[in-house]
Amino acid sequence: MAVLDIPQRGATPVPGLTDAYSYGTEAIAYGTEAVATGTEAVRTAGVRWTAQLGDWLRSDHALAQLIRFALVGGLSNVGYLLLFLAFYGEGPQLANLTGSIVSTAIANELHRRLTFHAAGRVRWHTAQIEGGGLALAGLAITSGGLAILTNTAPGLGGFAEAAAVLAITAAVGTFRFLTLRLWVF
């Protein structure tokens, strides 16, 4: 093994090292200890930053609530899909109804407890009635928007219709978030 040209122990240390050795492998080992120490400092700072981010995400700031709202919505969509697939053998309408009712009820409860921290202020049945009503209104708006689009532009195509439904759904989701935040919870 080749010996690196590193000053002898006790000589002027290599920049970045507090001491130096004469053999290359020892210098590398010593250098990795310094890197490990630096990594520990970065990890500690990262843990501190992550804790602060976690505290902020649990806060009642509107943006933190919006992030939690989107996460709960995403999880409820996954739940809807799983229920839809589980009940599809009984027919698509029953599968859609079951998936919609169960996933909306779970989402309303998660919004009450996690998104808006309203478990102490809003009772379960109030959240289900008002949140469920908003979900039905959103379903009616998206269905109506799709029907209007289909009648006014029949040859639009699946991709354009899906994009329109996504835009309508985003608008309805924004309205639902604001209504839940300002009125229900």
PDB file of C-alpha atoms in Angstrom:
ATOM      1  CA  MET A   1       0.000   0.000   0.000  1.00  0.00           C
ATOM      2  CA  ALA A   2       1.346   3.390  -0.918  1.00  0.00           C
ATOM      3  CA  VAL A   3       2.057   5.806   1.891  1.00  0.00           C
ATOM      4  CA  LEU A   4       0.463   9.189   1.441  1.00  0.00           C
ATOM      5  CA  ASP A   5       2.538  12.281   1.952  1.00  0.00           C
ATOM      6  CA  ILE A   6       0.941  13.312   5.267  1.00  0.00           C
ATOM      7  CA  PRO A   7       2.924  15.090   7.984  1.00  0.00           C
ATOM      8  CA  GLN A   8       4.155  13.004  10.895  1.00  0.00           C
ATOM      9  CA  ARG A   9       2.229  12.923  14.166  1.00  0.00           C
ATOM     10  CA  GLY A  10       2.727  16.184  16.016  1.00  0.00           C
ATOM     11  CA  ALA A  11       3.589  18.122  12.855  1.00  0.00           C
ATOM     12  CA  THR A  12       1.336  20.806  11.396  1.00  0.00           C
ATOM     13  CA  PRO A  13      -1.949  19.034  10.749  1.00  0.00           C
ATOM     14  CA  VAL A  14      -3.650  18.737   7.389  1.00  0.00           C
ATOM     15  CA  PRO A  15      -6.376  21.406   6.997  1.00  0.00           C
ATOM     16  CA  GLY A  16      -9.654  20.037   8.360  1.00  0.00           C
ATOM     17  CA  LEU A  17      -7.937  17.534  10.650  1.00  0.00           C
ATOM     18  CA  THR A  18      -6.923  18.217  14.225  1.00  0.00           C
ATOM     19  CA  ASP A  19      -4.030  15.772  14.037  1.00  0.00           C
ATOM     20  CA  ALA A  20      -2.332  13.700  11.370  1.00  0.00           C
ATOM     21  CA  TYR A  21      -0.670  10.297  11.074  1.00  0.00           C
ATOM     22  CA  SER A  22       2.046   9.006   8.802  1.00  0.00           C
ATOM     23  CA  TYR A  23       0.157   6.137   7.203  1.00  0.00           C
ATOM     24  CA  GLY A  24      -2.457   6.781   4.568  1.00  0.00           C
ATOM     25  CA  THR A  25      -5.029   4.320   5.892  1.00  0.00           C
ATOM     26  CA  GLU A  26      -4.850   5.834   9.379  1.00  0.00           C
ATOM     27  CA  ALA A  27      -5.271   9.326   7.941  1.00  0.00           C
ATOM     28  CA  ILE A  28      -8.269   8.148   5.939  1.00  0.00           C
ATOM     29  CA  ALA A  29      -9.752   6.504   9.029  1.00  0.00           C
ATOM     30  CA  TYR A  30      -9.176   9.675  11.013  1.00  0.00           C
ATOM     31  CA  GLY A  31     -10.741  11.712   8.223  1.00  0.00           C
ATOM     32  CA  THR A  32     -13.820   9.485   8.172  1.00  0.00           C
ATOM     33  CA  GLU A  33     -14.198  10.033  11.917  1.00  0.00           C
ATOM     34  CA  ALA A  34     -14.237  13.763  11.233  1.00  0.00           C
ATOM     35  CA  VAL A  35     -16.809  13.217   8.491  1.00  0.00           C
ATOM     36  CA  ALA A  36     -18.863  11.062  10.863  1.00  0.00           C
ATOM     37  CA  THR A  37     -18.746  13.852  13.450  1.00  0.00           C
ATOM     38  CA  GLY A  38     -19.855  16.333  10.803  1.00  0.00           C
ATOM     39  CA  THR A  39     -22.596  13.944   9.695  1.00  0.00           C
ATOM     40  CA  GLU A  40     -23.809  13.727  13.299  1.00  0.00           C
ATOM     41  CA  ALA A  41     -24.052  17.523  13.423  1.00  0.00           C
ATOM     42  CA  VAL A  42     -26.022  17.546  10.175  1.00  0.00           C
ATOM     43  CA  ARG A  43     -28.258  14.740  11.469  1.00  0.00           C
ATOM     44  CA  THR A  44     -28.883  16.628  14.713  1.00  0.00           C
ATOM     45  CA  ALA A  45     -29.736  19.791  12.788  1.00  0.00           C
ATOM     46  CA  GLY A  46     -31.973  17.717  10.512  1.00  0.00           C
ATOM     47  CA  VAL A  47     -33.777  16.203  13.490  1.00  0.00           C
ATOM     48  CA  ARG A  48     -34.275  19.678  14.947  1.00  0.00           C
ATOM     49  CA  TRP A  49     -35.560  20.994  11.613  1.00  0.00           C
ATOM     50  CA  THR A  50     -37.822  17.956  11.167  1.00  0.00           C
ATOM     51  CA  ALA A  51     -39.239  18.466  14.665  1.00  0.00           C
ATOM     52  CA  GLN A  52     -39.966  22.117  13.881  1.00  0.00           C
ATOM     53  CA  LEU A  53     -41.603  21.129  10.593  1.00  0.00           C
ATOM     54  CA  GLY A  54     -43.646  18.504  12.419  1.00  0.00           C
ATOM     55  CA  ASP A  55     -44.781  21.066  14.985  1.00  0.00           C
ATOM     56  CA  TRP A  56     -45.771  23.431  12.187  1.00  0.00           C
ATOM     57  CA  LEU A  57     -47.644  20.692  10.278  1.00  0.00           C
ATOM     58  CA  ARG A  58     -49.644  19.949  13.440  1.00  0.00           C
ATOM     59  CA  SER A  59     -50.472  23.644  13.911  1.00  0.00           C
ATOM     60  CA  ASP A  60     -53.679  25.434  12.981  1.00  0.00           C
ATOM     61  CA  HIS A  61     -52.080  27.487  10.197  1.00  0.00           C
ATOM     62  CA  ALA A  62     -54.246  27.455   7.064  1.00  0.00           C
ATOM     63  CA  LEU A  63     -51.458  26.009   4.894  1.00  0.00           C
ATOM     64  CA  ALA A  64     -50.739  23.238   7.418  1.00  0.00           C
ATOM     65  CA  GLN A  65     -54.464  22.424   7.494  1.00  0.00           C
ATOM     66  CA  LEU A  66     -54.566  22.422   3.690  1.00  0.00           C
ATOM     67  CA  ILE A  67     -51.680  19.942   3.569  1.00  0.00           C
ATOM     68  CA  ARG A  68     -53.430  17.682   6.085  1.00  0.00           C
ATOM     69  CA  PHE A  69     -56.694  18.101   4.142  1.00  0.00           C
ATOM     70  CA  ALA A  70     -54.985  16.945   0.938  1.00  0.00           C
ATOM     71  CA  LEU A  71     -53.358  13.976   2.711  1.00  0.00           C
ATOM     72  CA  VAL A  72     -56.675  12.879   4.221  1.00  0.00           C
ATOM     73  CA  GLY A  73     -58.327  13.320   0.821  1.00  0.00           C
ATOM     74  CA  GLY A  74     -55.676  11.192  -0.833  1.00  0.00           C
ATOM     75  CA  LEU A  75     -56.050   8.460   1.781  1.00  0.00           C
ATOM     76  CA  SER A  76     -59.840   8.523   1.467  1.00  0.00           C
ATOM     77  CA  ASN A  77     -59.481   8.146  -2.312  1.00  0.00           C
ATOM     78  CA  VAL A  78     -57.344   5.054  -1.768  1.00  0.00           C
ATOM     79  CA  GLY A  79     -59.981   3.739   0.663  1.00  0.00           C
ATOM     80  CA  TYR A  80     -62.707   4.466  -1.883  1.00  0.00           C
ATOM     81  CA  LEU A  81     -60.826   2.566  -4.571  1.00  0.00           C
ATOM     82  CA  LEU A  82     -60.287  -0.452  -2.318  1.00  0.00           C
ATOM     83  CA  LEU A  83     -63.964  -0.514  -1.313  1.00  0.00           C
ATOM     84  CA  PHE A  84     -65.071  -0.030  -4.917  1.00  0.00           C
ATOM     85  CA  LEU A  85     -62.964  -2.991  -5.992  1.00  0.00           C
ATOM     86  CA  ALA A  86     -64.137  -5.102  -3.057  1.00  0.00           C
ATOM     87  CA  PHE A  87     -67.834  -4.488  -3.827  1.00  0.00           C
ATOM     88  CA  TYR A  88     -67.555  -4.409  -7.628  1.00  0.00           C
ATOM     89  CA  GLY A  89     -68.846  -7.972  -7.899  1.00  0.00           C
ATOM     90  CA  GLU A  90     -72.198  -6.745  -6.564  1.00  0.00           C
ATOM     91  CA  GLY A  91     -72.390  -4.159  -9.353  1.00  0.00           C
ATOM     92  CA  PRO A  92     -70.669  -0.847 -10.057  1.00  0.00           C
ATOM     93  CA  GLN A  93     -73.454   1.337  -8.625  1.00  0.00           C
ATOM     94  CA  LEU A  94     -73.427  -0.466  -5.251  1.00  0.00           C
ATOM     95  CA  ALA A  95     -69.626  -0.413  -5.270  1.00  0.00           C
ATOM     96  CA  ASN A  96     -69.627   3.332  -5.967  1.00  0.00           C
ATOM     97  CA  LEU A  97     -72.250   4.028  -3.293  1.00  0.00           C
ATOM     98  CA  THR A  98     -70.464   1.904  -0.673  1.00  0.00           C
ATOM     99  CA  GLY A  99     -67.057   3.371  -1.464  1.00  0.00           C
ATOM    100  CA  SER A 100     -68.418   6.924  -1.433  1.00  0.00           C
ATOM    101  CA  ILE A 101     -70.332   6.613   1.848  1.00  0.00           C
ATOM    102  CA  VAL A 102     -67.628   4.797   3.811  1.00  0.00           C
ATOM    103  CA  SER A 103     -64.677   6.820   2.509  1.00  0.00           C
ATOM    104  CA  THR A 104     -66.554  10.110   3.043  1.00  0.00           C
ATOM    105  CA  ALA A 105     -67.480   9.150   6.615  1.00  0.00           C
ATOM    106  CA  ILE A 106     -63.882   8.216   7.399  1.00  0.00           C
ATOM    107  CA  ALA A 107     -62.560  11.385   5.726  1.00  0.00           C
ATOM    108  CA  ASN A 108     -65.019  13.545   7.688  1.00  0.00           C
ATOM    109  CA  GLU A 109     -63.857  12.000  10.946  1.00  0.00           C
ATOM    110  CA  LEU A 110     -60.185  12.407  10.035  1.00  0.00           C
ATOM    111  CA  HIS A 111     -60.828  16.028   9.067  1.00  0.00           C
ATOM    112  CA  ARG A 112     -62.624  16.585  12.385  1.00  0.00           C
ATOM    113  CA  ARG A 113     -59.821  15.065  14.454  1.00  0.00           C
ATOM    114  CA  LEU A 114     -56.632  15.639  12.455  1.00  0.00           C
ATOM    115  CA  THR A 115     -57.094  18.298   9.815  1.00  0.00           C
ATOM    116  CA  PHE A 116     -59.004  20.855  11.880  1.00  0.00           C
ATOM    117  CA  HIS A 117     -58.437  19.606  15.465  1.00  0.00           C
ATOM    118  CA  ALA A 118     -62.171  20.024  16.112  1.00  0.00           C
ATOM    119  CA  ALA A 119     -62.948  16.850  18.070  1.00  0.00           C
ATOM    120  CA  GLY A 120     -63.608  18.908  21.198  1.00  0.00           C
ATOM    121  CA  ARG A 121     -65.753  21.500  19.383  1.00  0.00           C
ATOM    122  CA  VAL A 122     -67.735  19.532  16.797  1.00  0.00           C
ATOM    123  CA  ARG A 123     -69.602  16.332  17.524  1.00  0.00           C
ATOM    124  CA  TRP A 124     -69.274  13.263  15.311  1.00  0.00           C
ATOM    125  CA  HIS A 125     -72.800  13.379  13.875  1.00  0.00           C
ATOM    126  CA  THR A 126     -72.529  17.102  13.101  1.00  0.00           C
ATOM    127  CA  ALA A 127     -69.325  16.500  11.159  1.00  0.00           C
ATOM    128  CA  GLN A 128     -70.934  13.609   9.275  1.00  0.00           C
ATOM    129  CA  ILE A 129     -74.087  15.541   8.363  1.00  0.00           C
ATOM    130  CA  GLU A 130     -72.377  18.780   7.355  1.00  0.00           C
ATOM    131  CA  GLY A 131     -69.271  17.197   5.813  1.00  0.00           C
ATOM    132  CA  GLY A 132     -71.400  14.585   4.042  1.00  0.00           C
ATOM    133  CA  GLY A 133     -73.685  17.323   2.726  1.00  0.00           C
ATOM    134  CA  LEU A 134     -70.665  19.123   1.312  1.00  0.00           C
ATOM    135  CA  ALA A 135     -69.462  15.890  -0.279  1.00  0.00           C
ATOM    136  CA  LEU A 136     -72.883  15.388  -1.894  1.00  0.00           C
ATOM    137  CA  ALA A 137     -72.885  18.977  -3.132  1.00  0.00           C
ATOM    138  CA  GLY A 138     -69.417  18.412  -4.593  1.00  0.00           C
ATOM    139  CA  LEU A 139     -70.581  15.215  -6.293  1.00  0.00           C
ATOM    140  CA  ALA A 140     -73.587  17.058  -7.748  1.00  0.00           C
ATOM    141  CA  ILE A 141     -71.370  19.896  -9.007  1.00  0.00           C
ATOM    142  CA  THR A 142     -68.837  17.587 -10.658  1.00  0.00           C
ATOM    143  CA  SER A 143     -71.585  15.399 -12.161  1.00  0.00           C
ATOM    144  CA  GLY A 144     -73.451  18.465 -13.427  1.00  0.00           C
ATOM    145  CA  GLY A 145     -70.256  19.962 -14.837  1.00  0.00           C
ATOM    146  CA  LEU A 146     -69.474  16.727 -16.654  1.00  0.00           C
ATOM    147  CA  ALA A 147     -73.035  16.506 -18.020  1.00  0.00           C
ATOM    148  CA  ILE A 148     -72.852  20.090 -19.277  1.00  0.00           C
ATOM    149  CA  LEU A 149     -69.481  19.453 -20.856  1.00  0.00           C
ATOM    150  CA  THR A 150     -70.709  16.258 -22.525  1.00  0.00           C
ATOM    151  CA  ASN A 151     -73.775  18.057 -23.969  1.00  0.00           C
ATOM    152  CA  THR A 152     -71.960  21.199 -25.129  1.00  0.00           C
ATOM    153  CA  ALA A 153     -68.863  19.476 -26.515  1.00  0.00           C
ATOM    154  CA  PRO A 154     -69.799  15.861 -27.321  1.00  0.00           C
ATOM    155  CA  GLY A 155     -66.667  15.049 -29.308  1.00  0.00           C
ATOM    156  CA  LEU A 156     -64.239  16.408 -26.737  1.00  0.00           C
ATOM    157  CA  GLY A 157     -62.621  13.104 -25.837  1.00  0.00           C
ATOM    158  CA  GLY A 158     -61.740  11.298 -22.625  1.00  0.00           C
ATOM    159  CA  PHE A 159     -58.549  13.194 -21.822  1.00  0.00           C
ATOM    160  CA  ALA A 160     -60.180  16.625 -22.111  1.00  0.00           C
ATOM    161  CA  GLU A 161     -63.194  15.471 -20.089  1.00  0.00           C
ATOM    162  CA  ALA A 162     -60.911  14.041 -17.388  1.00  0.00           C
ATOM    163  CA  ALA A 163     -58.964  17.320 -17.290  1.00  0.00           C
ATOM    164  CA  ALA A 164     -62.225  19.250 -16.942  1.00  0.00           C
ATOM    165  CA  VAL A 165     -63.416  16.969 -14.142  1.00  0.00           C
ATOM    166  CA  LEU A 166     -60.066  17.392 -12.377  1.00  0.00           C
ATOM    167  CA  ALA A 167     -60.350  21.177 -12.653  1.00  0.00           C
ATOM    168  CA  ILE A 168     -63.924  21.101 -11.341  1.00  0.00           C
ATOM    169  CA  THR A 169     -62.878  18.708  -8.574  1.00  0.00           C
ATOM    170  CA  ALA A 170     -60.019  21.034  -7.591  1.00  0.00           C
ATOM    171  CA  ALA A 171     -62.429  23.964  -7.419  1.00  0.00           C
ATOM    172  CA  VAL A 172     -64.929  21.912  -5.402  1.00  0.00           C
ATOM    173  CA  GLY A 173     -62.124  20.671  -3.140  1.00  0.00           C
ATOM    174  CA  THR A 174     -61.006  24.249  -2.511  1.00  0.00           C
ATOM    175  CA  PHE A 175     -64.598  25.242  -1.720  1.00  0.00           C
ATOM    176  CA  ARG A 176     -64.974  22.185   0.540  1.00  0.00           C
ATOM    177  CA  PHE A 177     -61.745  22.989   2.397  1.00  0.00           C
ATOM    178  CA  LEU A 178     -62.748  26.619   2.956  1.00  0.00           C
ATOM    179  CA  THR A 179     -66.275  25.668   4.023  1.00  0.00           C
ATOM    180  CA  LEU A 180     -65.043  22.986   6.414  1.00  0.00           C
ATOM    181  CA  ARG A 181     -62.394  25.320   7.823  1.00  0.00           C
ATOM    182  CA  LEU A 182     -64.579  28.404   8.210  1.00  0.00           C
ATOM    183  CA  TRP A 183     -68.017  26.941   8.885  1.00  0.00           C
ATOM    184  CA  VAL A 184     -68.097  23.285   9.920  1.00  0.00           C
ATOM    185  CA  PHE A 185     -64.949  23.053  12.026  1.00  0.00           C
TER     186      PHE A 185
END
